[in-house]
Amino acid sequence: MMLKTPSEIDIVRASASKIKDVDFENLAFGNTFTDHMLVCDFREGQWQKPIIKPYEPFLIDPSAKVFHYGQAIFEGMKAYKDENDDVWLFRPDENLHRFNKSAKRMAMPEVPEDIFLGGLNAILDLERDWVKKGLGNTLYIRPFMIAIGSGVIAQPSTQYRFMIILSPARSYYSGEVKVIIAEHFSRAANGGIGAAKAAGNYSAQFYPQKLAQEKGFQQIIWTDDATHTKLEEAGTMNVFFRINDTLYTAPTSERILDGVTRKSLIELAKREGIKVEVRSVLVDELVNAAKDGSLKEIFGAGTAAVVNPIVGFQYKDVYYELPKLENSFALELKDKLTKIQYKLAEDTFGWTVKV
Ligand SMILES: *Cc1c(COP(=O)(O)O)cnc(C)c1O
């Protein structure tokens, strides 16, 4: 797939680059941004001309609907540099489609491909130097859309702003992750917005996550809201369980976000001859597997960390520690996937797209 550049896109270059002030060896995730941002407004029923301009704050009215009713969605992607200094994206069309699915659910306008992918191609072309070579170096991409129309009447806005900002990042390592299984709080419900990458899904998680952290757990494994018996996601990642030598992950639904990493790991595992079953795993099954020793691994899957191994979980005040493994599926799959992303292994799936 080739990325188009919009025929009309204004580019205003920054007068100087901030890149020389950045310590690429010591980057805290998501705090440093590149020299430029892409901005494209929607008004009077139409997307306007996109502009790439110096990264800077902007003014919007205090009554803008994003502040009051949370009409806000986003995506998370990464760009990678290979040994020949070429820059690559991983399955960007998946992010475009998911973004527009989120937009629809939040009564926001869909963003055309030439603005989303074409605009991304144009801004990445300008910021190539910010994508560093070497396994673990990435440029994290944050496309997002907010309702900027003013007025506190509770109706969808008629004006929106789509933006892309870029943040250099080192591979994300969150340390040892212990999780607690949700018995009361829920991330999502049938008929709700759990399948959308909506800002509100994240704010709704902060309080339960804070309570979990106070008890010494880094993340929550979310269960279904109706019965709290099915395991659904780990924090803001999809979740996989390995029982004996089979990997299990829940099917996507209205409550589970359709992660690009999740679906890629499923295909990769199948190619590697690892047995994968897409079905709900019950909390009881997990507890029993932990007790009889057949539970080998739990890991989260998402763009930021790729794979995030979990060392143990707590349920109803009992903590279950996972065994330390020699042949971890999580680490094997992470290694295989990252090598495809950095063009260090052949991309037999056709997932990588050159900028
Ligand atoms: C973004 C996200 C994921 C992971 O999706 P990727 O496309 O793999 O990055 C999983 N769960 C939730 C709730 C998310 O918001």
mmCIF file of C-alpha atoms and ligand atoms in Angstrom:
data_model
loop_
_atom_site.group_PDB
_atom_site.id
_atom_site.type_symbol
_atom_site.label_atom_id
_atom_site.label_comp_id
_atom_site.label_asym_id
_atom_site.label_seq_id
_atom_site.Cartn_x
_atom_site.Cartn_y
_atom_site.Cartn_z
ATOM 1 C CA MET A 1 0.000 0.000 0.000
ATOM 2 C CA MET A 2 1.245 3.448 -0.905
ATOM 3 C CA LEU A 3 0.414 6.437 1.212
ATOM 4 C CA LYS A 4 -1.038 9.376 -0.623
ATOM 5 C CA THR A 5 -0.074 12.939 0.130
ATOM 6 C CA PRO A 6 -3.025 15.319 0.008
ATOM 7 C CA SER A 7 -2.813 17.399 -3.138
ATOM 8 C CA GLU A 8 -3.421 20.400 -0.987
ATOM 9 C CA ILE A 9 -1.661 20.652 2.305
ATOM 10 C CA ASP A 10 -0.101 23.778 3.749
ATOM 11 C CA ILE A 11 3.272 23.360 5.361
ATOM 12 C CA VAL A 12 4.700 26.019 7.641
ATOM 13 C CA ARG A 13 8.118 24.928 8.831
ATOM 14 C CA ALA A 14 9.466 25.581 12.296
ATOM 15 C CA SER A 15 12.219 28.216 12.202
ATOM 16 C CA ALA A 16 14.539 25.981 14.240
ATOM 17 C CA SER A 17 14.440 22.354 15.342
ATOM 18 C CA LYS A 18 14.294 21.346 19.024
ATOM 19 C CA ILE A 19 15.887 17.990 18.208
ATOM 20 C CA LYS A 20 19.370 18.872 19.462
ATOM 21 C CA ASP A 21 17.982 19.488 22.972
ATOM 22 C CA VAL A 22 16.434 16.032 23.210
ATOM 23 C CA ASP A 23 18.183 13.243 25.127
ATOM 24 C CA PHE A 24 17.045 10.254 23.072
ATOM 25 C CA GLU A 25 18.609 7.821 25.551
ATOM 26 C CA ASN A 26 16.430 9.015 28.423
ATOM 27 C CA LEU A 27 12.963 9.647 27.114
ATOM 28 C CA ALA A 28 9.988 9.444 29.449
ATOM 29 C CA PHE A 29 7.063 8.030 27.455
ATOM 30 C CA GLY A 30 4.873 10.660 25.818
ATOM 31 C CA ASN A 31 6.458 13.843 27.173
ATOM 32 C CA THR A 32 8.552 15.049 24.250
ATOM 33 C CA PHE A 33 7.025 16.154 20.968
ATOM 34 C CA THR A 34 8.535 16.831 17.554
ATOM 35 C CA ASP A 35 8.787 20.212 15.812
ATOM 36 C CA HIS A 36 5.510 20.045 13.905
ATOM 37 C CA MET A 37 1.863 19.056 14.252
ATOM 38 C CA LEU A 38 -0.881 18.455 11.739
ATOM 39 C CA VAL A 39 -4.162 20.324 12.145
ATOM 40 C CA CYS A 40 -7.307 19.899 10.071
ATOM 41 C CA ASP A 41 -10.645 21.460 11.007
ATOM 42 C CA PHE A 42 -14.142 20.348 10.149
ATOM 43 C CA ARG A 43 -16.772 23.061 9.803
ATOM 44 C CA GLU A 44 -19.881 23.759 7.763
ATOM 45 C CA GLY A 45 -20.111 20.066 7.023
ATOM 46 C CA GLN A 46 -16.677 19.805 5.423
ATOM 47 C CA TRP A 47 -13.080 19.037 6.160
ATOM 48 C CA GLN A 48 -10.907 22.081 5.512
ATOM 49 C CA LYS A 49 -7.371 22.161 4.114
ATOM 50 C CA PRO A 50 -4.921 20.404 6.455
ATOM 51 C CA ILE A 51 -1.929 22.340 7.709
ATOM 52 C CA ILE A 52 1.358 21.148 9.133
ATOM 53 C CA LYS A 53 2.820 23.826 11.370
ATOM 54 C CA PRO A 54 5.128 24.283 14.343
ATOM 55 C CA TYR A 55 4.030 22.373 17.471
ATOM 56 C CA GLU A 56 2.381 24.893 19.756
ATOM 57 C CA PRO A 57 -0.608 25.387 22.104
ATOM 58 C CA PHE A 58 -3.819 26.725 20.608
ATOM 59 C CA LEU A 59 -6.917 28.590 21.778
ATOM 60 C CA ILE A 60 -10.420 27.191 21.859
ATOM 61 C CA ASP A 61 -13.525 28.571 23.506
ATOM 62 C CA PRO A 62 -14.114 27.529 27.163
ATOM 63 C CA SER A 63 -17.563 26.329 26.125
ATOM 64 C CA ALA A 64 -16.094 23.947 23.491
ATOM 65 C CA LYS A 65 -17.981 20.653 23.671
ATOM 66 C CA VAL A 66 -14.876 18.580 24.237
ATOM 67 C CA PHE A 67 -14.538 20.118 27.721
ATOM 68 C CA HIS A 68 -18.131 19.491 28.749
ATOM 69 C CA TYR A 69 -19.283 16.363 26.971
ATOM 70 C CA GLY A 70 -16.024 14.626 26.171
ATOM 71 C CA GLN A 71 -16.393 14.250 22.431
ATOM 72 C CA ALA A 72 -12.794 13.129 21.919
ATOM 73 C CA ILE A 73 -11.200 10.108 20.260
ATOM 74 C CA PHE A 74 -7.638 9.071 19.489
ATOM 75 C CA GLU A 75 -5.331 6.468 18.012
ATOM 76 C CA GLY A 76 -1.917 5.149 19.012
ATOM 77 C CA MET A 77 0.560 4.074 16.330
ATOM 78 C CA LYS A 78 4.311 3.954 15.826
ATOM 79 C CA ALA A 79 6.875 4.677 13.124
ATOM 80 C CA TYR A 80 10.087 2.622 12.911
ATOM 81 C CA LYS A 81 13.391 3.196 11.132
ATOM 82 C CA ASP A 82 15.231 0.327 9.470
ATOM 83 C CA GLU A 83 18.971 -0.109 8.910
ATOM 84 C CA ASN A 84 18.753 1.753 5.556
ATOM 85 C CA ASP A 85 17.185 4.826 7.192
ATOM 86 C CA ASP A 86 13.788 4.115 5.704
ATOM 87 C CA VAL A 87 10.774 4.903 7.882
ATOM 88 C CA TRP A 88 7.941 2.375 8.214
ATOM 89 C CA LEU A 89 4.434 2.216 9.590
ATOM 90 C CA PHE A 90 2.703 -0.924 10.854
ATOM 91 C CA ARG A 91 -0.801 -1.655 9.480
ATOM 92 C CA PRO A 92 -1.794 2.061 9.402
ATOM 93 C CA ASP A 93 -5.018 1.299 7.515
ATOM 94 C CA GLU A 94 -6.206 -0.592 10.607
ATOM 95 C CA ASN A 95 -5.820 2.568 12.686
ATOM 96 C CA LEU A 96 -7.649 4.665 10.100
ATOM 97 C CA HIS A 97 -10.583 2.263 10.075
ATOM 98 C CA ARG A 98 -10.734 2.032 13.833
ATOM 99 C CA PHE A 99 -10.520 5.825 14.146
ATOM 100 C CA ASN A 100 -13.513 6.229 11.900
ATOM 101 C CA LYS A 101 -15.395 3.521 13.771
ATOM 102 C CA SER A 102 -14.724 5.459 16.987
ATOM 103 C CA ALA A 103 -15.792 8.700 15.255
ATOM 104 C CA LYS A 104 -19.108 7.185 14.208
ATOM 105 C CA ARG A 105 -19.876 5.924 17.733
ATOM 106 C CA MET A 106 -19.139 9.376 19.184
ATOM 107 C CA ALA A 107 -21.277 11.198 16.553
ATOM 108 C CA MET A 108 -18.171 12.792 15.060
ATOM 109 C CA PRO A 109 -17.360 13.116 11.337
ATOM 110 C CA GLU A 110 -15.179 10.430 9.754
ATOM 111 C CA VAL A 111 -11.739 11.568 8.634
ATOM 112 C CA PRO A 112 -10.975 10.846 4.961
ATOM 113 C CA GLU A 113 -8.034 8.584 4.150
ATOM 114 C CA ASP A 114 -6.079 11.305 2.336
ATOM 115 C CA ILE A 115 -6.182 13.519 5.429
ATOM 116 C CA PHE A 116 -5.442 10.756 7.959
ATOM 117 C CA LEU A 117 -2.922 8.598 6.068
ATOM 118 C CA GLY A 118 -1.837 11.242 3.547
ATOM 119 C CA GLY A 119 -1.385 13.803 6.324
ATOM 120 C CA LEU A 120 0.510 11.275 8.430
ATOM 121 C CA ASN A 121 2.781 10.501 5.500
ATOM 122 C CA ALA A 122 3.485 14.207 4.986
ATOM 123 C CA ILE A 123 4.267 14.999 8.623
ATOM 124 C CA LEU A 124 6.439 11.882 9.017
ATOM 125 C CA ASP A 125 8.349 12.842 5.913
ATOM 126 C CA LEU A 126 9.117 16.188 7.556
ATOM 127 C CA GLU A 127 10.094 14.593 10.898
ATOM 128 C CA ARG A 128 12.235 11.691 9.639
ATOM 129 C CA ASP A 129 15.179 12.712 11.842
ATOM 130 C CA TRP A 130 13.010 12.156 14.917
ATOM 131 C CA VAL A 131 12.685 8.448 14.110
ATOM 132 C CA LYS A 132 15.865 6.879 15.463
ATOM 133 C CA LYS A 133 17.432 3.681 14.213
ATOM 134 C CA GLY A 134 17.832 0.645 16.412
ATOM 135 C CA LEU A 135 15.493 -1.866 18.024
ATOM 136 C CA GLY A 136 13.436 -0.172 20.732
ATOM 137 C CA ASN A 137 13.532 3.335 19.241
ATOM 138 C CA THR A 138 10.227 4.513 17.846
ATOM 139 C CA LEU A 139 8.263 7.593 17.069
ATOM 140 C CA TYR A 140 4.903 7.281 18.816
ATOM 141 C CA ILE A 141 2.077 8.725 16.726
ATOM 142 C CA ARG A 142 -0.986 10.234 18.328
ATOM 143 C CA PRO A 143 -3.798 11.140 15.923
ATOM 144 C CA PHE A 144 -6.830 12.569 17.727
ATOM 145 C CA MET A 145 -10.039 14.487 17.182
ATOM 146 C CA ILE A 146 -11.881 16.868 19.508
ATOM 147 C CA ALA A 147 -15.167 18.783 19.356
ATOM 148 C CA ILE A 148 -14.233 22.461 19.202
ATOM 149 C CA GLY A 149 -17.674 23.941 18.566
ATOM 150 C CA SER A 150 -18.720 26.345 21.326
ATOM 151 C CA GLY A 151 -21.895 26.278 23.429
ATOM 152 C CA VAL A 152 -22.823 24.102 26.382
ATOM 153 C CA ILE A 153 -26.005 22.734 24.899
ATOM 154 C CA ALA A 154 -25.776 18.942 25.092
ATOM 155 C CA GLN A 155 -25.658 18.140 21.399
ATOM 156 C CA PRO A 156 -22.913 16.920 19.127
ATOM 157 C CA SER A 157 -20.649 19.720 17.964
ATOM 158 C CA THR A 158 -20.726 20.961 14.387
ATOM 159 C CA GLN A 159 -17.019 21.825 14.492
ATOM 160 C CA TYR A 160 -14.138 19.443 15.043
ATOM 161 C CA ARG A 161 -10.364 19.487 14.997
ATOM 162 C CA PHE A 162 -8.321 16.496 13.795
ATOM 163 C CA MET A 163 -4.659 16.575 14.770
ATOM 164 C CA ILE A 164 -1.546 14.420 14.623
ATOM 165 C CA ILE A 165 1.256 14.902 17.130
ATOM 166 C CA LEU A 166 4.428 12.809 17.336
ATOM 167 C CA SER A 167 6.509 11.777 20.317
ATOM 168 C CA PRO A 168 9.869 10.000 20.211
ATOM 169 C CA ALA A 169 9.852 7.006 22.548
ATOM 170 C CA ARG A 170 12.093 4.226 23.768
ATOM 171 C CA SER A 171 10.554 0.790 24.003
ATOM 172 C CA TYR A 172 8.127 0.823 26.843
ATOM 173 C CA TYR A 173 9.006 -1.283 29.855
ATOM 174 C CA SER A 174 6.640 -1.029 32.758
ATOM 175 C CA GLY A 175 8.589 -3.183 35.224
ATOM 176 C CA GLU A 176 6.984 -6.207 36.917
ATOM 177 C CA VAL A 177 3.254 -6.046 36.366
ATOM 178 C CA LYS A 178 0.898 -7.540 38.938
ATOM 179 C CA VAL A 179 -2.786 -7.292 38.214
ATOM 180 C CA ILE A 180 -6.014 -7.429 40.151
ATOM 181 C CA ILE A 181 -9.165 -8.901 38.637
ATOM 182 C CA ALA A 182 -12.114 -6.496 38.629
ATOM 183 C CA GLU A 183 -14.978 -7.606 40.858
ATOM 184 C CA HIS A 184 -16.977 -4.383 40.901
ATOM 185 C CA PHE A 185 -15.765 -1.708 38.478
ATOM 186 C CA SER A 186 -16.203 -2.041 34.718
ATOM 187 C CA ARG A 187 -14.353 -0.568 31.758
ATOM 188 C CA ALA A 188 -17.167 -1.070 29.282
ATOM 189 C CA ALA A 189 -20.689 -2.366 28.900
ATOM 190 C CA ASN A 190 -22.769 -3.721 26.045
ATOM 191 C CA GLY A 191 -24.214 -0.827 24.100
ATOM 192 C CA GLY A 192 -21.560 1.513 25.526
ATOM 193 C CA ILE A 193 -18.382 2.960 24.026
ATOM 194 C CA GLY A 194 -15.872 0.259 25.008
ATOM 195 C CA ALA A 195 -15.058 -0.641 21.406
ATOM 196 C CA ALA A 196 -14.230 3.004 20.587
ATOM 197 C CA LYS A 197 -10.888 4.608 21.400
ATOM 198 C CA ALA A 198 -12.726 7.373 23.206
ATOM 199 C CA ALA A 199 -10.985 9.597 25.745
ATOM 200 C CA GLY A 200 -13.774 8.919 28.249
ATOM 201 C CA ASN A 201 -12.914 5.206 28.401
ATOM 202 C CA TYR A 202 -9.560 6.203 29.814
ATOM 203 C CA SER A 203 -10.794 8.745 32.363
ATOM 204 C CA ALA A 204 -13.317 6.184 33.612
ATOM 205 C CA GLN A 205 -10.430 3.806 34.380
ATOM 206 C CA PHE A 206 -8.256 6.220 36.325
ATOM 207 C CA TYR A 207 -10.081 5.908 39.650
ATOM 208 C CA PRO A 208 -10.276 2.076 39.830
ATOM 209 C CA GLN A 209 -6.680 1.954 38.606
ATOM 210 C CA LYS A 210 -5.625 4.335 41.376
ATOM 211 C CA LEU A 211 -7.302 2.104 43.974
ATOM 212 C CA ALA A 212 -5.521 -0.936 42.503
ATOM 213 C CA GLN A 213 -2.186 0.882 42.621
ATOM 214 C CA GLU A 214 -2.695 1.771 46.253
ATOM 215 C CA LYS A 215 -2.956 -1.978 46.893
ATOM 216 C CA GLY A 216 0.290 -2.628 45.004
ATOM 217 C CA PHE A 217 -1.079 -3.645 41.600
ATOM 218 C CA GLN A 218 -0.123 -1.895 38.371
ATOM 219 C CA GLN A 219 -3.132 -2.877 36.321
ATOM 220 C CA ILE A 220 -6.659 -4.210 36.445
ATOM 221 C CA ILE A 221 -7.914 -7.138 34.435
ATOM 222 C CA TRP A 222 -11.376 -6.051 33.399
ATOM 223 C CA THR A 223 -14.231 -8.506 33.503
ATOM 224 C CA ASP A 224 -17.630 -8.315 31.791
ATOM 225 C CA ASP A 225 -19.864 -5.755 33.477
ATOM 226 C CA ALA A 226 -22.912 -8.011 33.774
ATOM 227 C CA THR A 227 -21.419 -10.969 35.652
ATOM 228 C CA HIS A 228 -17.732 -10.173 36.314
ATOM 229 C CA THR A 229 -16.939 -13.771 35.385
ATOM 230 C CA LYS A 230 -15.316 -13.328 31.951
ATOM 231 C CA LEU A 231 -11.811 -11.920 31.511
ATOM 232 C CA GLU A 232 -11.775 -9.131 28.945
ATOM 233 C CA GLU A 233 -8.841 -6.684 28.876
ATOM 234 C CA ALA A 234 -5.761 -5.829 30.944
ATOM 235 C CA GLY A 235 -5.845 -2.098 31.664
ATOM 236 C CA THR A 236 -5.714 -0.451 28.263
ATOM 237 C CA MET A 237 -4.392 -3.539 26.524
ATOM 238 C CA ASN A 238 -5.932 -6.696 25.152
ATOM 239 C CA VAL A 239 -5.087 -9.753 27.201
ATOM 240 C CA PHE A 240 -3.807 -13.245 26.418
ATOM 241 C CA PHE A 241 -3.657 -16.296 28.676
ATOM 242 C CA ARG A 242 -1.497 -19.344 28.112
ATOM 243 C CA ILE A 243 -2.883 -22.521 29.640
ATOM 244 C CA ASN A 244 -0.550 -25.441 28.988
ATOM 245 C CA ASP A 245 0.558 -24.686 25.418
ATOM 246 C CA THR A 246 -2.562 -22.973 24.118
ATOM 247 C CA LEU A 247 -3.055 -19.210 23.956
ATOM 248 C CA TYR A 248 -6.495 -17.824 24.698
ATOM 249 C CA THR A 249 -7.858 -14.353 24.088
ATOM 250 C CA ALA A 250 -11.437 -13.108 24.203
ATOM 251 C CA PRO A 251 -13.261 -12.341 20.956
ATOM 252 C CA THR A 252 -13.677 -8.630 20.292
ATOM 253 C CA SER A 253 -17.099 -7.286 21.149
ATOM 254 C CA GLU A 254 -18.826 -4.055 22.104
ATOM 255 C CA ARG A 255 -16.861 -4.260 25.352
ATOM 256 C CA ILE A 256 -13.463 -5.149 23.942
ATOM 257 C CA LEU A 257 -11.305 -2.942 21.783
ATOM 258 C CA ASP A 258 -10.210 -4.493 18.490
ATOM 259 C CA GLY A 259 -6.453 -4.115 19.000
ATOM 260 C CA VAL A 260 -4.036 -4.218 16.066
ATOM 261 C CA THR A 261 -1.401 -5.894 18.248
ATOM 262 C CA ARG A 262 -3.913 -8.521 19.398
ATOM 263 C CA LYS A 263 -4.955 -9.467 15.885
ATOM 264 C CA SER A 264 -1.343 -9.458 14.661
ATOM 265 C CA LEU A 265 -0.214 -11.716 17.524
ATOM 266 C CA ILE A 266 -3.023 -14.172 16.745
ATOM 267 C CA GLU A 267 -1.886 -14.444 13.125
ATOM 268 C CA LEU A 268 1.773 -14.616 14.085
ATOM 269 C CA ALA A 269 1.154 -17.327 16.687
ATOM 270 C CA LYS A 270 -0.728 -19.388 14.108
ATOM 271 C CA ARG A 271 2.156 -19.031 11.655
ATOM 272 C CA GLU A 272 4.591 -20.153 14.350
ATOM 273 C CA GLY A 273 2.490 -23.231 15.069
ATOM 274 C CA ILE A 274 1.320 -21.986 18.464
ATOM 275 C CA LYS A 275 -2.247 -23.039 19.186
ATOM 276 C CA VAL A 276 -4.565 -20.037 19.634
ATOM 277 C CA GLU A 277 -8.177 -20.109 20.664
ATOM 278 C CA VAL A 278 -10.291 -16.975 20.453
ATOM 279 C CA ARG A 279 -12.860 -17.452 23.196
ATOM 280 C CA SER A 280 -13.825 -16.002 26.537
ATOM 281 C CA VAL A 281 -11.794 -17.240 29.473
ATOM 282 C CA LEU A 282 -13.643 -17.414 32.773
ATOM 283 C CA VAL A 283 -12.168 -16.142 36.023
ATOM 284 C CA ASP A 284 -12.833 -19.587 37.550
ATOM 285 C CA GLU A 285 -10.888 -21.277 34.766
ATOM 286 C CA LEU A 286 -7.951 -18.975 35.380
ATOM 287 C CA VAL A 287 -7.976 -19.585 39.131
ATOM 288 C CA ASN A 288 -8.203 -23.364 38.619
ATOM 289 C CA ALA A 289 -5.400 -23.302 36.029
ATOM 290 C CA ALA A 290 -3.254 -21.264 38.433
ATOM 291 C CA LYS A 291 -3.941 -23.792 41.192
ATOM 292 C CA ASP A 292 -3.162 -26.908 39.129
ATOM 293 C CA GLY A 293 -0.111 -25.354 37.485
ATOM 294 C CA SER A 294 -1.428 -25.359 33.904
ATOM 295 C CA LEU A 295 -1.516 -21.536 33.782
ATOM 296 C CA LYS A 296 1.823 -20.582 32.249
ATOM 297 C CA GLU A 297 1.504 -16.960 31.142
ATOM 298 C CA ILE A 298 -0.682 -13.885 31.096
ATOM 299 C CA PHE A 299 0.256 -10.902 28.963
ATOM 300 C CA GLY A 300 -1.211 -7.655 27.728
ATOM 301 C CA ALA A 301 -0.951 -6.686 24.046
ATOM 302 C CA GLY A 302 -0.964 -3.143 22.686
ATOM 303 C CA THR A 303 1.032 -0.739 20.528
ATOM 304 C CA ALA A 304 2.839 1.061 23.366
ATOM 305 C CA ALA A 305 4.488 -1.984 25.000
ATOM 306 C CA VAL A 306 3.777 -4.553 22.239
ATOM 307 C CA VAL A 307 3.635 -7.332 24.832
ATOM 308 C CA ASN A 308 3.492 -6.760 28.556
ATOM 309 C CA PRO A 309 4.106 -9.921 30.620
ATOM 310 C CA ILE A 310 2.149 -10.181 33.860
ATOM 311 C CA VAL A 311 3.839 -11.868 36.835
ATOM 312 C CA GLY A 312 0.767 -12.614 38.950
ATOM 313 C CA PHE A 313 -2.857 -11.794 39.642
ATOM 314 C CA GLN A 314 -5.110 -11.289 42.623
ATOM 315 C CA TYR A 315 -8.703 -12.420 42.856
ATOM 316 C CA LYS A 316 -10.916 -12.227 45.950
ATOM 317 C CA ASP A 317 -7.934 -11.343 48.153
ATOM 318 C CA VAL A 318 -5.851 -14.355 47.049
ATOM 319 C CA TYR A 319 -2.675 -13.694 45.075
ATOM 320 C CA TYR A 320 -1.542 -16.212 42.445
ATOM 321 C CA GLU A 321 2.060 -16.022 41.253
ATOM 322 C CA LEU A 322 2.898 -17.209 37.740
ATOM 323 C CA PRO A 323 5.815 -19.568 37.090
ATOM 324 C CA LYS A 324 9.078 -18.213 35.631
ATOM 325 C CA LEU A 325 9.372 -19.741 32.184
ATOM 326 C CA GLU A 326 12.247 -20.611 29.890
ATOM 327 C CA ASN A 327 10.219 -20.607 26.665
ATOM 328 C CA SER A 328 7.794 -17.726 27.044
ATOM 329 C CA PHE A 329 5.301 -17.329 24.216
ATOM 330 C CA ALA A 330 4.967 -13.642 25.154
ATOM 331 C CA LEU A 331 8.664 -12.941 24.604
ATOM 332 C CA GLU A 332 8.900 -15.108 21.494
ATOM 333 C CA LEU A 333 5.928 -13.380 19.862
ATOM 334 C CA LYS A 334 7.143 -9.943 20.910
ATOM 335 C CA ASP A 335 10.528 -10.633 19.353
ATOM 336 C CA LYS A 336 8.993 -11.907 16.106
ATOM 337 C CA LEU A 337 6.569 -8.977 15.835
ATOM 338 C CA THR A 338 9.143 -6.286 16.575
ATOM 339 C CA LYS A 339 11.526 -7.771 14.020
ATOM 340 C CA ILE A 340 8.820 -7.444 11.374
ATOM 341 C CA GLN A 341 8.157 -3.849 12.451
ATOM 342 C CA TYR A 342 11.868 -2.906 12.220
ATOM 343 C CA LYS A 343 12.295 -4.794 8.930
ATOM 344 C CA LEU A 344 14.746 -7.209 10.556
ATOM 345 C CA ALA A 345 12.602 -10.176 9.518
ATOM 346 C CA GLU A 346 10.646 -10.811 6.365
ATOM 347 C CA ASP A 347 7.141 -9.379 6.499
ATOM 348 C CA THR A 348 5.246 -12.349 5.087
ATOM 349 C CA PHE A 349 1.922 -10.701 5.989
ATOM 350 C CA GLY A 350 2.425 -7.421 4.101
ATOM 351 C CA TRP A 351 1.819 -5.415 7.259
ATOM 352 C CA THR A 352 4.568 -2.796 6.922
ATOM 353 C CA VAL A 353 4.121 0.364 4.861
ATOM 354 C CA LYS A 354 6.962 2.632 3.798
ATOM 355 C CA VAL A 355 6.737 6.379 4.417
HETATM 356 C C1 LIG B 1 -5.602 0.971 22.207
HETATM 357 C C2 LIG B 1 -6.174 -0.115 23.051
HETATM 358 C C3 LIG B 1 -5.754 -1.455 22.933
HETATM 359 C C4 LIG B 1 -4.611 -1.884 22.049
HETATM 360 O O1 LIG B 1 -4.810 -1.647 20.702
HETATM 361 P P1 LIG B 1 -3.551 -1.668 19.704
HETATM 362 O O2 LIG B 1 -4.166 -1.382 18.390
HETATM 363 O O3 LIG B 1 -2.964 -3.017 19.784
HETATM 364 O O4 LIG B 1 -2.613 -0.623 20.179
HETATM 365 C C5 LIG B 1 -6.393 -2.412 23.699
HETATM 366 N N1 LIG B 1 -7.367 -2.083 24.570
HETATM 367 C C6 LIG B 1 -7.793 -0.811 24.722
HETATM 368 C C7 LIG B 1 -8.872 -0.518 25.690
HETATM 369 C C8 LIG B 1 -7.204 0.211 23.975
HETATM 370 O O5 LIG B 1 -7.621 1.466 24.140
#
